mmCIF file of C-alpha atoms in Angstrom:
data_model
loop_
_atom_site.group_PDB
_atom_site.id
_atom_site.type_symbol
_atom_site.label_atom_id
_atom_site.label_comp_id
_atom_site.label_asym_id
_atom_site.label_seq_id
_atom_site.Cartn_x
_atom_site.Cartn_y
_atom_site.Cartn_z
ATOM 1 C CA MET N 18 -0.135 0.101 0.043
ATOM 2 C CA ALA N 19 2.986 2.447 0.728
ATOM 3 C CA ARG N 20 6.458 2.683 2.079
ATOM 4 C CA ILE N 21 7.953 4.802 4.630
ATOM 5 C CA ALA N 22 10.095 7.179 2.839
ATOM 6 C CA ALA N 23 11.992 9.312 5.403
ATOM 7 C CA PRO N 24 11.241 11.004 9.257
ATOM 8 C CA PHE N 25 9.211 14.051 9.095
ATOM 9 C CA GLY N 26 9.968 16.687 11.793
ATOM 10 C CA ILE N 27 11.828 15.573 15.461
ATOM 11 C CA LYS N 28 8.141 14.164 17.162
ATOM 12 C CA GLY N 29 8.119 10.699 15.387
ATOM 13 C CA TRP N 30 5.984 11.854 11.905
ATOM 14 C CA LEU N 31 7.240 9.807 8.905
ATOM 15 C CA LYS N 32 6.815 10.880 5.317
ATOM 16 C CA VAL N 33 5.009 8.049 3.357
ATOM 17 C CA GLN N 34 5.165 7.279 -0.175
ATOM 18 C CA THR N 35 1.347 5.786 -1.098
ATOM 19 C CA PHE N 36 0.922 3.303 -3.849
ATOM 20 C CA THR N 37 -2.781 3.900 -3.827
ATOM 21 C CA GLU N 38 -5.196 5.803 -6.190
ATOM 22 C CA HIS N 39 -6.112 8.361 -3.517
ATOM 23 C CA ALA N 40 -3.311 9.648 -1.058
ATOM 24 C CA ASP N 41 -5.498 9.868 1.795
ATOM 25 C CA SER N 42 -6.611 6.051 1.331
ATOM 26 C CA LEU N 43 -4.729 4.821 4.311
ATOM 27 C CA ASP N 44 -6.226 7.245 6.612
ATOM 28 C CA GLN N 45 -9.222 4.539 7.002
ATOM 29 C CA PHE N 46 -7.128 1.937 8.665
ATOM 30 C CA ALA N 47 -6.601 2.058 12.473
ATOM 31 C CA SER N 48 -3.405 0.262 11.998
ATOM 32 C CA TRP N 49 -0.945 -0.992 9.346
ATOM 33 C CA PHE N 50 1.315 -3.783 9.103
ATOM 34 C CA VAL N 51 5.304 -2.553 8.921
ATOM 35 C CA SER N 52 7.559 -4.686 7.329
ATOM 36 C CA SER N 53 10.789 -5.542 9.553
ATOM 37 C CA ALA N 54 13.674 -8.263 9.893
ATOM 38 C CA ASN N 55 11.309 -10.626 11.526
ATOM 39 C CA GLY N 56 8.416 -10.102 9.265
ATOM 40 C CA TRP N 57 5.016 -7.757 9.763
ATOM 41 C CA GLN N 58 4.742 -5.903 12.517
ATOM 42 C CA GLU N 59 0.959 -4.134 13.224
ATOM 43 C CA ILE N 60 1.451 -0.776 14.303
ATOM 44 C CA GLU N 61 -1.571 1.774 15.775
ATOM 45 C CA VAL N 62 -1.740 4.767 13.538
ATOM 46 C CA GLU N 63 -1.901 7.735 15.986
ATOM 47 C CA ASP N 64 -2.617 10.230 13.540
ATOM 48 C CA PHE N 65 -2.528 11.098 9.541
ATOM 49 C CA ALA N 66 -2.168 14.054 7.130
ATOM 50 C CA VAL N 67 -1.792 15.013 3.636
ATOM 51 C CA ASN N 68 -0.006 17.904 3.113
ATOM 52 C CA VAL N 69 0.597 19.763 -0.341
ATOM 53 C CA LYS N 70 3.971 18.263 -0.439
ATOM 54 C CA SER N 71 3.633 14.737 0.804
ATOM 55 C CA VAL N 72 1.487 12.136 2.950
ATOM 56 C CA VAL N 73 2.619 12.010 6.666
ATOM 57 C CA ALA N 74 1.851 10.060 9.564
ATOM 58 C CA LYS N 75 2.480 9.269 13.380
ATOM 59 C CA LEU N 76 2.663 5.946 14.453
ATOM 60 C CA LYS N 77 2.031 4.847 18.092
ATOM 61 C CA GLY N 78 5.699 4.454 19.892
ATOM 62 C CA ILE N 79 7.491 6.065 17.387
ATOM 63 C CA ASP N 80 7.702 9.267 19.380
ATOM 64 C CA ASP N 81 11.121 11.101 18.127
ATOM 65 C CA ARG N 82 13.139 11.382 15.011
ATOM 66 C CA THR N 83 15.740 8.651 15.912
ATOM 67 C CA ALA N 84 12.868 5.971 16.284
ATOM 68 C CA ALA N 85 11.190 7.426 12.898
ATOM 69 C CA GLU N 86 14.741 6.945 11.317
ATOM 70 C CA LYS N 87 14.721 3.309 12.084
ATOM 71 C CA LEU N 88 11.802 2.678 10.315
ATOM 72 C CA GLY N 89 13.169 3.951 7.116
ATOM 73 C CA LYS N 90 12.116 2.447 3.600
ATOM 74 C CA ARG N 91 9.947 -0.239 5.293
ATOM 75 C CA ASP N 92 6.763 -1.415 3.480
ATOM 76 C CA ILE N 93 3.463 -0.513 4.514
ATOM 77 C CA ALA N 94 0.729 -2.979 3.850
ATOM 78 C CA VAL N 95 -2.539 -4.015 5.426
ATOM 79 C CA PRO N 96 -4.474 -7.505 4.999
ATOM 80 C CA ARG N 97 -6.257 -8.176 1.878
ATOM 81 C CA SER N 98 -9.829 -8.912 3.938
ATOM 82 C CA TRP N 99 -9.672 -5.023 5.034
ATOM 83 C CA LEU N 100 -10.076 -3.701 1.379
ATOM 84 C CA ASP N 101 -13.150 -3.485 -0.580
ATOM 85 C CA GLN N 102 -13.673 -5.528 -3.443
ATOM 86 C CA PRO N 103 -13.167 -3.927 -6.495
ATOM 87 C CA ASP N 104 -15.789 -3.028 -9.135
ATOM 88 C CA GLY N 105 -16.189 -5.277 -12.130
ATOM 89 C CA ASP N 106 -13.839 -2.853 -14.357
ATOM 90 C CA GLU N 107 -11.576 -1.912 -11.250
ATOM 91 C CA TYR N 108 -8.200 -3.430 -10.258
ATOM 92 C CA TYR N 109 -5.917 -3.415 -7.640
ATOM 93 C CA TRP N 110 -2.590 -3.134 -9.015
ATOM 94 C CA ILE N 111 -1.137 -5.869 -6.877
ATOM 95 C CA ASP N 112 -3.561 -8.232 -8.690
ATOM 96 C CA LEU N 113 -2.180 -7.419 -12.051
ATOM 97 C CA ILE N 114 2.012 -7.437 -11.105
ATOM 98 C CA GLY N 115 2.944 -10.853 -12.348
ATOM 99 C CA THR N 116 0.347 -11.393 -14.892
ATOM 100 C CA SER N 117 0.689 -12.782 -18.263
ATOM 101 C CA VAL N 118 0.083 -10.611 -20.917
ATOM 102 C CA VAL N 119 -1.197 -11.811 -24.371
ATOM 103 C CA ASN N 120 -2.539 -10.082 -27.802
ATOM 104 C CA GLU N 121 -5.576 -10.929 -29.287
ATOM 105 C CA ALA N 122 -3.618 -13.254 -31.511
ATOM 106 C CA GLY N 123 -2.452 -15.263 -28.552
ATOM 107 C CA GLU N 124 1.265 -14.212 -28.689
ATOM 108 C CA VAL N 125 2.469 -13.817 -25.077
ATOM 109 C CA LEU N 126 4.238 -10.498 -24.757
ATOM 110 C CA GLY N 127 5.295 -10.662 -21.430
ATOM 111 C CA THR N 128 4.490 -10.348 -17.635
ATOM 112 C CA VAL N 129 3.392 -7.465 -15.953
ATOM 113 C CA GLU N 130 6.192 -6.058 -13.743
ATOM 114 C CA THR N 131 4.576 -2.823 -12.023
ATOM 115 C CA LEU N 132 2.237 -0.070 -13.417
ATOM 116 C CA MET N 133 2.811 3.176 -13.750
ATOM 117 C CA GLU N 134 0.305 6.462 -13.534
ATOM 118 C CA THR N 135 1.373 8.986 -16.000
ATOM 119 C CA GLY N 136 -1.670 11.737 -15.177
ATOM 120 C CA ALA N 137 -4.106 10.810 -17.998
ATOM 121 C CA ASN N 138 -4.158 7.257 -17.596
ATOM 122 C CA ASP N 139 -2.403 4.180 -16.084
ATOM 123 C CA VAL N 140 0.310 2.249 -18.038
ATOM 124 C CA LEU N 141 1.292 -1.578 -17.756
ATOM 125 C CA VAL N 142 4.980 -2.005 -17.514
ATOM 126 C CA VAL N 143 5.209 -5.403 -19.470
ATOM 127 C CA ARG N 144 8.749 -7.195 -19.371
ATOM 128 C CA SER N 145 9.686 -9.800 -21.437
ATOM 129 C CA GLY N 146 12.754 -12.289 -20.715
ATOM 130 C CA LYS N 147 14.735 -12.005 -17.781
ATOM 131 C CA SER N 148 18.336 -11.606 -19.214
ATOM 132 C CA ALA N 149 20.064 -8.503 -19.947
ATOM 133 C CA GLY N 150 18.340 -8.918 -23.375
ATOM 134 C CA SER N 151 14.745 -8.797 -22.161
ATOM 135 C CA THR N 152 12.532 -5.830 -23.441
ATOM 136 C CA GLU N 153 9.860 -3.658 -21.866
ATOM 137 C CA ILE N 154 6.811 -2.829 -23.742
ATOM 138 C CA LEU N 155 4.506 -0.114 -22.207
ATOM 139 C CA ILE N 156 0.865 -0.679 -22.561
ATOM 140 C CA PRO N 157 -1.750 2.021 -21.771
ATOM 141 C CA PHE N 158 -4.414 0.782 -19.380
ATOM 142 C CA VAL N 159 -7.280 1.995 -21.261
ATOM 143 C CA SER N 160 -10.167 0.281 -22.904
ATOM 144 C CA GLU N 161 -9.024 0.968 -26.422
ATOM 145 C CA TYR N 162 -5.952 -1.591 -25.696
ATOM 146 C CA LEU N 163 -7.414 -3.437 -22.979
ATOM 147 C CA ALA N 164 -9.422 -6.631 -24.153
ATOM 148 C CA ASN N 165 -9.785 -8.766 -21.248
ATOM 149 C CA VAL N 166 -8.662 -9.320 -17.465
ATOM 150 C CA ASP N 167 -8.646 -12.918 -16.366
ATOM 151 C CA ARG N 168 -8.150 -12.523 -12.549
ATOM 152 C CA GLN N 169 -8.529 -16.292 -12.040
ATOM 153 C CA ASN N 170 -6.029 -17.575 -14.669
ATOM 154 C CA LYS N 171 -4.118 -14.393 -14.098
ATOM 155 C CA VAL N 172 -3.867 -13.538 -17.861
ATOM 156 C CA VAL N 173 -4.463 -9.571 -19.206
ATOM 157 C CA THR N 174 -5.202 -9.737 -22.955
ATOM 158 C CA VAL N 175 -4.496 -6.604 -24.964
ATOM 159 C CA ARG N 176 -4.801 -5.184 -28.222
ATOM 160 C CA TRP N 177 -1.263 -4.894 -29.019
ATOM 161 C CA GLU N 178 1.228 -6.156 -31.784
ATOM 162 C CA ARG N 179 4.201 -7.531 -31.039
ATOM 163 C CA HIS N 180 5.848 -5.487 -33.587
ATOM 164 C CA TRP N 181 4.594 -2.384 -32.585
ATOM 165 C CA GLN N 182 7.727 -2.296 -30.095
ATOM 166 C CA GLU N 183 9.923 -3.590 -32.389
ATOM 167 C CA ASN N 184 9.219 -0.930 -34.887
ATOM 168 C CA ASP N 185 9.324 1.538 -32.378
ATOM 169 C CA SER N 186 12.857 0.472 -30.829
ATOM 170 C CA LYS N 187 14.296 0.660 -34.467
ATOM 171 C CA ASP N 188 12.629 4.065 -34.802
ATOM 172 C CA ARG N 189 14.845 5.273 -31.898
ATOM 173 C CA LYS N 190 18.301 4.117 -33.113
#
């Protein structure tokens, strides 16, 4: 859901980098699970704010900058059971990451590595191969290119031709 970015001030507040659609989404949870060397630790959220420049939070027991510094770069999660079910045409990014991507001709284009926001729409970052010769395809996650998302079989079918990326790569050389 998020990552602790850095301490904020001297009273234990933390800057939080959210991976949610809305910056204030994490405010609905009374506690978060924070990653550690020993697994996930549930920590109560004392306060939460969305500022002009960042999202900040105060966690119970983190009362000074030194304690906040120890939490730097840790992941924040909540149990799946705490989340609302997405509507039919909505998806949690985590459900798309790792899915196979095929085009309507049945050609395997790769696997969703991540998604990115562009302001206009989200973009699938599809990686084929794992070696240095792997390619990255950026496919807008919009209905024009999206044919089907099969959550159960973890397959995204797109209206995308394999040669579009190859031609694009040649044009850049």
